[in-house]
XYZ file of C-alpha atoms in Angstrom:
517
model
C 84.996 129.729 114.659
C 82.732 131.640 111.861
C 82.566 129.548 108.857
C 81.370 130.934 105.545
C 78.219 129.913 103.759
C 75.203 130.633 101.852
C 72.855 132.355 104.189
C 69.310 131.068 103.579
C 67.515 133.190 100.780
C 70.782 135.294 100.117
C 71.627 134.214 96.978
C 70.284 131.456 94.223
C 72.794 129.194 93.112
C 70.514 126.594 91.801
C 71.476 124.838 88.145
C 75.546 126.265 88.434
C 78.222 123.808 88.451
C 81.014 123.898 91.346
C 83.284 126.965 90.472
C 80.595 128.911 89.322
C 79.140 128.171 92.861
C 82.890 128.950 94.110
C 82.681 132.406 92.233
C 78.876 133.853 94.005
C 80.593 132.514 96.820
C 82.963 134.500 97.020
C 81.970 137.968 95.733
C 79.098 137.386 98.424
C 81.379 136.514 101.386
C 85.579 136.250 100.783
C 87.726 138.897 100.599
C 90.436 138.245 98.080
C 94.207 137.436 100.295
C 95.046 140.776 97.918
C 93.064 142.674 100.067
C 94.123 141.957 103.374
C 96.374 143.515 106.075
C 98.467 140.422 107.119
C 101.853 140.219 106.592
C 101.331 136.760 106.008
C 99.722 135.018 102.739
C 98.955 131.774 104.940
C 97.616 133.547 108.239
C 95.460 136.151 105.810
C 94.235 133.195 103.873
C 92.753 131.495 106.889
C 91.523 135.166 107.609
C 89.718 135.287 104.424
C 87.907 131.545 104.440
C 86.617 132.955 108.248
C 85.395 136.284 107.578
C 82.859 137.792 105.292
C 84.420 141.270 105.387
C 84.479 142.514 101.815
C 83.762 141.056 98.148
C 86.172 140.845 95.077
C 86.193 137.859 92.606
C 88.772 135.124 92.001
C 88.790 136.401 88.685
C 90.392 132.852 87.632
C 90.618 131.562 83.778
C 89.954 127.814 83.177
C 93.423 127.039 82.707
C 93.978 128.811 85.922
C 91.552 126.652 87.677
C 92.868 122.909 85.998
C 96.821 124.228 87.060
C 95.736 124.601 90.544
C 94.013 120.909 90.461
C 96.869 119.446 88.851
C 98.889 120.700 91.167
C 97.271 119.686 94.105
C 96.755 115.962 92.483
C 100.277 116.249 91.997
C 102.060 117.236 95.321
C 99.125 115.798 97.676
C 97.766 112.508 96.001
C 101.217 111.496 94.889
C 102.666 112.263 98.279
C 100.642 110.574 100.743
C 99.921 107.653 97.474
C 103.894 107.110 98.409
C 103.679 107.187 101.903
C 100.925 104.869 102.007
C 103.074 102.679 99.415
C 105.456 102.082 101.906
C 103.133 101.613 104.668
C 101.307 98.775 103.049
C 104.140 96.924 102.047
C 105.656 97.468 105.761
C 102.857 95.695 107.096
C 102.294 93.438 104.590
C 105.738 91.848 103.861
C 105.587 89.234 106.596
C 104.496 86.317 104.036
C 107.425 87.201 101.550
C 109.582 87.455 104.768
C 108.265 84.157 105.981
C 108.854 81.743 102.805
C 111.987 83.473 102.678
C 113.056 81.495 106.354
C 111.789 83.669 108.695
C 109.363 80.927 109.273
C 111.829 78.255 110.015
C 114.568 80.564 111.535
C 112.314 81.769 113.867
C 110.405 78.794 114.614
C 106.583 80.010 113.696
C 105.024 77.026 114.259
C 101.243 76.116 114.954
C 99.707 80.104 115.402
C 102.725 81.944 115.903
C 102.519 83.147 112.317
C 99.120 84.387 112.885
C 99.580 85.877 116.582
C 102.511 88.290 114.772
C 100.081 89.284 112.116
C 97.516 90.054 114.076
C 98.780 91.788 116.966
C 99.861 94.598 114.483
C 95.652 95.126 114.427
C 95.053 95.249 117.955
C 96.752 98.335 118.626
C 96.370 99.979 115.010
C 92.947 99.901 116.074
C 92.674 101.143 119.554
C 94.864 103.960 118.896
C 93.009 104.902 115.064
C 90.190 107.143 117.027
C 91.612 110.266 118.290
C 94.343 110.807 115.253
C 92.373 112.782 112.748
C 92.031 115.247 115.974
C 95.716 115.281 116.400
C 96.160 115.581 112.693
C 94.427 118.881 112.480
C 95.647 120.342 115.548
C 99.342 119.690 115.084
C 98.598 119.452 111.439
C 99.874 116.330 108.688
C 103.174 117.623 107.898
C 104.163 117.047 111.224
C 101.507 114.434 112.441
C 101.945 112.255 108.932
C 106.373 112.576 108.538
C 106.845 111.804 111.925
C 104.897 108.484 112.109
C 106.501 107.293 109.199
C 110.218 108.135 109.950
C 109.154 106.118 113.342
C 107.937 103.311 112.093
C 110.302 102.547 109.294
C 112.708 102.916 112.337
C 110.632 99.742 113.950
C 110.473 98.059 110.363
C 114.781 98.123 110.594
C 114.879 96.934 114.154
C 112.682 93.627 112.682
C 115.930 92.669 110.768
C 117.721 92.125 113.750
C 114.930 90.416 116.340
C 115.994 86.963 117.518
C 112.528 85.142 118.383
C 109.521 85.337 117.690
C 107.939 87.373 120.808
C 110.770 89.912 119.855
C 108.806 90.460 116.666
C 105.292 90.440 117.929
C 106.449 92.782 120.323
C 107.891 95.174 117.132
C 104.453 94.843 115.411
C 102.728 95.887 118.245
C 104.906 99.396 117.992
C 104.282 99.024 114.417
C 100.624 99.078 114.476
C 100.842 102.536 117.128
C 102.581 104.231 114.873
C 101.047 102.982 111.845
C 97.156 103.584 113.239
C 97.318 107.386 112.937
C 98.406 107.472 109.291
C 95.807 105.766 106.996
C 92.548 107.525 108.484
C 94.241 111.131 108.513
C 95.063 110.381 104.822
C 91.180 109.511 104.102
C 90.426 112.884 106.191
C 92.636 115.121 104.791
C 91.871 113.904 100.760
C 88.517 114.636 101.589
C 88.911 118.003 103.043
C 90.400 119.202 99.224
C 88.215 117.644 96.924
C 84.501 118.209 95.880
C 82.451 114.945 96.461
C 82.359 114.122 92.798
C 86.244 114.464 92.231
C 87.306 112.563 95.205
C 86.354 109.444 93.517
C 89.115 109.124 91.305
C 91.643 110.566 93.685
C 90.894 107.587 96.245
C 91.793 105.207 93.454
C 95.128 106.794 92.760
C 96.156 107.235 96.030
C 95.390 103.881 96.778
C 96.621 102.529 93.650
C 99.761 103.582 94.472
C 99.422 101.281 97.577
C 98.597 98.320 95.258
C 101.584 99.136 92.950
C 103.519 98.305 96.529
C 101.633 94.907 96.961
C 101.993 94.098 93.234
C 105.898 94.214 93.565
C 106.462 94.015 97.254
C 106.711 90.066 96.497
C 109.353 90.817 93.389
C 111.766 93.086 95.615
C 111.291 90.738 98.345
C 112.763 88.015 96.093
C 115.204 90.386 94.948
C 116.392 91.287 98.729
C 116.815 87.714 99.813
C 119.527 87.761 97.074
C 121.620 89.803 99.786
C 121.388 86.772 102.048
C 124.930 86.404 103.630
C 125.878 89.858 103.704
C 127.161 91.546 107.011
C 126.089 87.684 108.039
C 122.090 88.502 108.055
C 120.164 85.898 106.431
C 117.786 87.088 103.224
C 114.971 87.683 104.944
C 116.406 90.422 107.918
C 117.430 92.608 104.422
C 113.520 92.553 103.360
C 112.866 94.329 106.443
C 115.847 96.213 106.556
C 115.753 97.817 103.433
C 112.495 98.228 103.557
C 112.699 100.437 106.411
C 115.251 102.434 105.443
C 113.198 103.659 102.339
C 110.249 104.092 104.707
C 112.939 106.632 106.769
C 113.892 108.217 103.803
C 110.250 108.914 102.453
C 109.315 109.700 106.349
C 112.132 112.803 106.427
C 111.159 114.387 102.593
C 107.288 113.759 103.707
C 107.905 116.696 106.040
C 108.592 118.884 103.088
C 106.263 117.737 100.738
C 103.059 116.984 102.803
C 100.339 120.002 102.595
C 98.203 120.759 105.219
C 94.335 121.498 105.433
C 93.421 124.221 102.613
C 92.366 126.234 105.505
C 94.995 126.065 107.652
C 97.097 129.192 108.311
C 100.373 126.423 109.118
C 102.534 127.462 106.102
C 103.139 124.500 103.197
C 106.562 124.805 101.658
C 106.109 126.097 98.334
C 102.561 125.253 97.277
C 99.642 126.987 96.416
C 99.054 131.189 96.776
C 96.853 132.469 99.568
C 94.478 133.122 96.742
C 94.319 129.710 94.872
C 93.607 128.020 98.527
C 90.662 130.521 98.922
C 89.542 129.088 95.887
C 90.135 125.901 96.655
C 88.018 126.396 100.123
C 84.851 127.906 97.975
C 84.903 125.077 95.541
C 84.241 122.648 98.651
C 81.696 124.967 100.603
C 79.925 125.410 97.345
C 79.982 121.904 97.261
C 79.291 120.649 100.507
C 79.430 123.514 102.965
C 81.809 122.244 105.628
C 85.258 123.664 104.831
C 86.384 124.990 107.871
C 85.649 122.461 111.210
C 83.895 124.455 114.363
C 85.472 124.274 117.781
C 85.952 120.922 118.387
C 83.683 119.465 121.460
C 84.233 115.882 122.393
C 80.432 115.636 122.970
C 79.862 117.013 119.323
C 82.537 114.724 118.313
C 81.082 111.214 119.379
C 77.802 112.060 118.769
C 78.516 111.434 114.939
C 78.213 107.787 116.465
C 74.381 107.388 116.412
C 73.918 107.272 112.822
C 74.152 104.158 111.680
C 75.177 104.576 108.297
C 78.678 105.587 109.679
C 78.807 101.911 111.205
C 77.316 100.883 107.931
C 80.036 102.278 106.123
C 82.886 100.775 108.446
C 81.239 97.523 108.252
C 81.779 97.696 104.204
C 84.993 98.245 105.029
C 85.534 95.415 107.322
C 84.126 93.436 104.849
C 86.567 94.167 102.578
C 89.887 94.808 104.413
C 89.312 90.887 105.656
C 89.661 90.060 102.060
C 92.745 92.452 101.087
C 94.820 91.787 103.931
C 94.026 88.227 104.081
C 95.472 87.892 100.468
C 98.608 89.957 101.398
C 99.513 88.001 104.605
C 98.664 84.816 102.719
C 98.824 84.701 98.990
C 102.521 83.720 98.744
C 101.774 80.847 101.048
C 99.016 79.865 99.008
C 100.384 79.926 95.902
C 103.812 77.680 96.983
C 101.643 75.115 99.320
C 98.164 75.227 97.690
C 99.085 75.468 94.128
C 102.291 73.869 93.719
C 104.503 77.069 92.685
C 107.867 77.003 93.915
C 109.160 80.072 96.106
C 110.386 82.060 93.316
C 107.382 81.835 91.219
C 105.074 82.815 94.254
C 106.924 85.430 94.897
C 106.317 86.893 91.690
C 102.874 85.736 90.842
C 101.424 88.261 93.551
C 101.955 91.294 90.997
C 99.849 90.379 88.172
C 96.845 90.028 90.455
C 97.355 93.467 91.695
C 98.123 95.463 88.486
C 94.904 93.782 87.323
C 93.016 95.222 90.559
C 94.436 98.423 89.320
C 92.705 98.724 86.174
C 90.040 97.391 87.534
C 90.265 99.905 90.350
C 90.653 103.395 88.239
C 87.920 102.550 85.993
C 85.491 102.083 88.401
C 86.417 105.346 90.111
C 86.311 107.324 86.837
C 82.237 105.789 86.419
C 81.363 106.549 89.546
C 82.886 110.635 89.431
C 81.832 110.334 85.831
C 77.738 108.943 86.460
C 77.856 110.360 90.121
C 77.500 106.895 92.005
C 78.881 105.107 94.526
C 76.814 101.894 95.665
C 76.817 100.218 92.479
C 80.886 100.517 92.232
C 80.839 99.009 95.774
C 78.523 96.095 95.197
C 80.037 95.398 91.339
C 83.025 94.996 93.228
C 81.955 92.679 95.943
C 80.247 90.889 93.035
C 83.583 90.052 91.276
C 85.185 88.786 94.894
C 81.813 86.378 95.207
C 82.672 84.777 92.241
C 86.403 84.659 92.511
C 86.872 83.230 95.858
C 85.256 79.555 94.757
C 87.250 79.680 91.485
C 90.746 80.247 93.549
C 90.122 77.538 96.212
C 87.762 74.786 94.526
C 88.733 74.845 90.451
C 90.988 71.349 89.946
C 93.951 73.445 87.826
C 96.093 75.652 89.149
C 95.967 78.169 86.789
C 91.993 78.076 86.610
C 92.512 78.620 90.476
C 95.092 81.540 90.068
C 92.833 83.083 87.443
C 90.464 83.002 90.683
C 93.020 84.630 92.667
C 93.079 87.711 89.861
C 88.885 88.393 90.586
C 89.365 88.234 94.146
C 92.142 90.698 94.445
C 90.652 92.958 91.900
C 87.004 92.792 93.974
C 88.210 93.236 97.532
C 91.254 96.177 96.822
C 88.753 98.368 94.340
C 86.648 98.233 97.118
C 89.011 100.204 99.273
C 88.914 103.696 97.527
C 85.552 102.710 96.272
C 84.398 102.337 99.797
C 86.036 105.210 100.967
C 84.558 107.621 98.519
C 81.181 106.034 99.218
C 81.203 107.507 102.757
C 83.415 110.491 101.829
C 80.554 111.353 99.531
C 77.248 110.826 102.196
C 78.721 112.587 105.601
C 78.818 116.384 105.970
C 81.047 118.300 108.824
C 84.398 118.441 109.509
C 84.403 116.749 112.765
C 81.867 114.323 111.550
C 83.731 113.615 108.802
C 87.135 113.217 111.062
C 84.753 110.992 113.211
C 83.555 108.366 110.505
C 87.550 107.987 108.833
C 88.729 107.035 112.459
C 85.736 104.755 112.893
C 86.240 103.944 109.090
C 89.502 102.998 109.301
C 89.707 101.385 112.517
C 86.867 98.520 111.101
C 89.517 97.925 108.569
C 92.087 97.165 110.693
C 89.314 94.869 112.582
C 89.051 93.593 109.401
C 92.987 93.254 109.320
C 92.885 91.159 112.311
C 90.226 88.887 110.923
C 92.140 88.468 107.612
C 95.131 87.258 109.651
C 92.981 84.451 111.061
C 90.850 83.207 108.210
C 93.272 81.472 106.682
C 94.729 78.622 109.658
C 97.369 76.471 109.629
C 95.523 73.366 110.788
C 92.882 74.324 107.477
C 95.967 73.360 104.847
C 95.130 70.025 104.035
C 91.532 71.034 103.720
C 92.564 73.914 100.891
C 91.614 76.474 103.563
C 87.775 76.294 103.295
C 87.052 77.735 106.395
C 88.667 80.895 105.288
C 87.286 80.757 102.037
C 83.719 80.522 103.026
C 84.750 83.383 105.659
C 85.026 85.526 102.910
C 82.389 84.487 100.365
C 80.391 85.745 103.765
C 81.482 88.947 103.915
C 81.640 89.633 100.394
C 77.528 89.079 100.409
C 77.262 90.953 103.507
C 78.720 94.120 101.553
C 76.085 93.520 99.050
C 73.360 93.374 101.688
C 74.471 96.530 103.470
C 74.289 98.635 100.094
C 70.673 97.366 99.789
C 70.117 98.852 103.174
C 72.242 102.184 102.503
C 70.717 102.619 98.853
C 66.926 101.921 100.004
C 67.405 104.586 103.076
C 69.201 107.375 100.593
C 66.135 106.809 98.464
C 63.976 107.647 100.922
C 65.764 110.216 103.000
C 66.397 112.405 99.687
C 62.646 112.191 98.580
C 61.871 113.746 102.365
C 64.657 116.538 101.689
C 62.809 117.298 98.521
C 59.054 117.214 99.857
C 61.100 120.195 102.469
C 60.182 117.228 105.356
C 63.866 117.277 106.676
C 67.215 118.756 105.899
C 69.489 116.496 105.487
C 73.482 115.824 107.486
C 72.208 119.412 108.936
C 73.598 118.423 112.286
C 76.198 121.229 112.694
C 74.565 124.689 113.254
C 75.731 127.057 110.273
C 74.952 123.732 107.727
C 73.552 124.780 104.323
C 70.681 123.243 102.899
C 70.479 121.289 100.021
C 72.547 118.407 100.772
C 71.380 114.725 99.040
C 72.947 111.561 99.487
C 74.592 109.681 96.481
C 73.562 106.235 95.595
């Protein structure tokens, strides 16, 4: 597949921001959709971002441009910020569920409460790999609606399981159809942004996710209220519910999910032919990978021998340990560590979380804003460092939930921060596809590590050993940003000597490319 960019010595962008870029673009290479023979608007824009047949200009005002941003931020960050909402509060609920009496009902004594959370992870792992391929062959609409209406089908069959190896056996379905939804999110947010907006993007979308965990615990305590109806104890109607909104947002995802701004698949009533082939400049201008080459399996996993893409996962290990350790165990925490009583734990997870939100946005709108990405990441980490002693070692209980409010903050702004780190320092599209799988799938390693850090048998101890587990990883984050920054340094001061082009790996890359610190 022909991809467009700017041939070597053609043209001299140097010193013009992104849509000015966008513009010589295209009068040197697109067609405008105006001008071509297709029926179509979708199949001629595809046409147009592949061929370098004529040359016209967008011929698009300001306000032009910030409508068409809006409205993508609107219908794709919002839409798959929801989906995601639901998806981390489906996997997430089990500690509401469990001090509700699922615990006691269905007997999770010694490690059975761990073995259910974890074996979620095992297969949202194993099968994370190959779904941003299936993603943009079948495309999200399909791939992403699909998945959810399934799995908020599983979430309403866990209302109704009678042991506990009934549901272990539902979040191993869980974590199937769960694994191909988070990375094809990362892939396909990156696919419409420029490096430098995607920042801020990440945060909402994930955000949005936080909002869930914030009030997952207040709903919870609201559902258990329907305990005794259509004789189901509180609990089953956490999951029940639950699922049902997941099926509901699963069937209107299919509607309002776009696909890749390249794709010829149509998107029901979205953006022209025309304001897509804008779109799909702005990003080659930026980055020069908008449209993915045959794939090759070989070409695929060879994105594997550069070890900043394990670098980046391992951030991301580092910090999903953290997040989902706090999810699965917070509300257990707070009503056996700290003395709160079930109601009160319940509701003490949101204020944590809105706090991570603040903390969240405003480092994504430095980093877009100053053009960084390392320091966000290791701030971040910073904040968990220091929180994790406060929330298990400070005498009070409030000094320790204060604790509990730097740790959540640190280890959930490091999710979109993380992700826009690596979004920001890989170039190709099936390289790109290749590090969210690999991405993504260390975070739900990290998901099965969180599930274990904090044991049963380590109660009466205040749960050091899981505490100390992630004090560990938190300075293991800050090491591996050392290592990324130092190598950037020195890799962009080789691209500038004209040594080495760098992430040049695919065959019609343009130069120019430098990492971001």
């Amino acid at each position: 597949m022909a991809t467009n960019t700017y041939p070597p010595g053609s043209m001299d962008t140097g010193g013009l921001d992104i849509e000015s870029k966008a513009s010589a673009y295209h009068s040197e290479k697109a067609p405008s959709a105006s001008t071509s023979s297709s029926p179509n608007p979708d199949v001629a824009a595809a046409a147009v971002i592949t061929s370098g047949t004529s040359s016209t200009d967008f011929n698009l005002s300001p306000a032009e441009e910030k409508r068409i941003k809006r409205h993508i931020d609107r219908r794709l960050v919002m839409t798959i910020g929801a989906m995601y909402c639901v998806s981390l509060m489906d996997r997430t609920n089990l500690g509401a569920a469990n001090i509700a009496g699922m615990g006691k009902e269905l007997k999770l004594i010694d490690n059975r409460y761990s073995i259910v959370s974890l074996v979620f992870f095992v297969t949202y792992v194993l099968f994370q790999p190959p779904s941003t391929v299936i993603c943009r062959k079948i495309g999200p609409r399909i791939h992403m609606s699909v998945l959810t209406l399934l799995w908020g089908s599983v979430m309403i069959g866990m209302g109704f399981v009678k042991s506990w190896e009934q549901l272990a056996a539902l979040r191993v379905v869980l974590g199937v159809l769960e694994a191909g939804f988070f990375p094809s999110c990362v892939y396909l947010l990156s696919t419409w942004y420029t490096r430098y907006e995607v920042g801020k993007r990440n945060s909402v979308f994930y955000l949005t996710g936080c909002v869930a965990s914030a009030f997952a615990g207040i709903l919870a305590y609201g559902l258990m209220q329907m305990g005794g109806l259509a004789n189901l104890t509180g609990w089953r109607w956490i999951f029940i519910i639950e699922g049902v909104l997941t099926c509901l947002l699963g069937i209107a995802g299919y509607w309002l999910l776009v696909d890749f701004p390249d794709s010829p698949r149509k998107t029901w009533s979205f953006l022209s032919a025309r304001d897509r082939e804008w779109v799909c400049a702005r990003v080659q201008a930026d980055r020069g990978d908008v449209v993915p080459q045959k794939f090759l399996i070989s070409k695929y996993l060879s994105s594997g021998r550069d070890w900043k893409v394990w670098a980046y996962a391992m951030i991301f290990f580092n910090t999903t340990t953290i997040s989902y350790a706090l999810s699965f165990f917070l509300p257990m925490i707070l009503n056996t560590g700290m003395g709160f009583n079930i109601a009160q734990s319940q509701c003490l997870v949101a204020p944590p979380y809105a706090f991570a939100g603040f903390i969240m946005f405003a480092g994504a709108y430095v980093g877009d804003r100053f053009r960084i990405r390392g320091p966000i990441v290791a701030f971040n980490a910073l904040i968990a460092v220091i929180g994790v002693p406060i929330m298990g070692f400070a005498a009070s209980a409030k000094v320790r939930y204060f604790g509990v409010f730097l740790v959540t903050a640190g280890a959930n702004s490091n999710v979109p921060a993380a992700m826009s780190y690596q979004a920001n320092n890989i170039r190709g599209q099936w390289k790109r596809a290749f590090c969210s799988a690999t991405f993504v799938s260390f975070g739900g390693i990290g998901g099965i590590a969180g599930s274990l850090v904090f044991r049963e048998q380590d109660k009466l101890t205040g749960y050091k050993p899981g505490l100390y587990a992630c004090i560990a990883t938190s300075l293991l984050t800050l090491v591996l940003v050392a290592c990324l920054t130092v190598s950037f340094w020195r890799e962009n001061k080789k691209a500038e000597r004209g040594e080495k082009e760098l992430e040049a790996e695919d065959d019609d890359a343009q130069p120019g490319f430098r990492y971001t610190y």
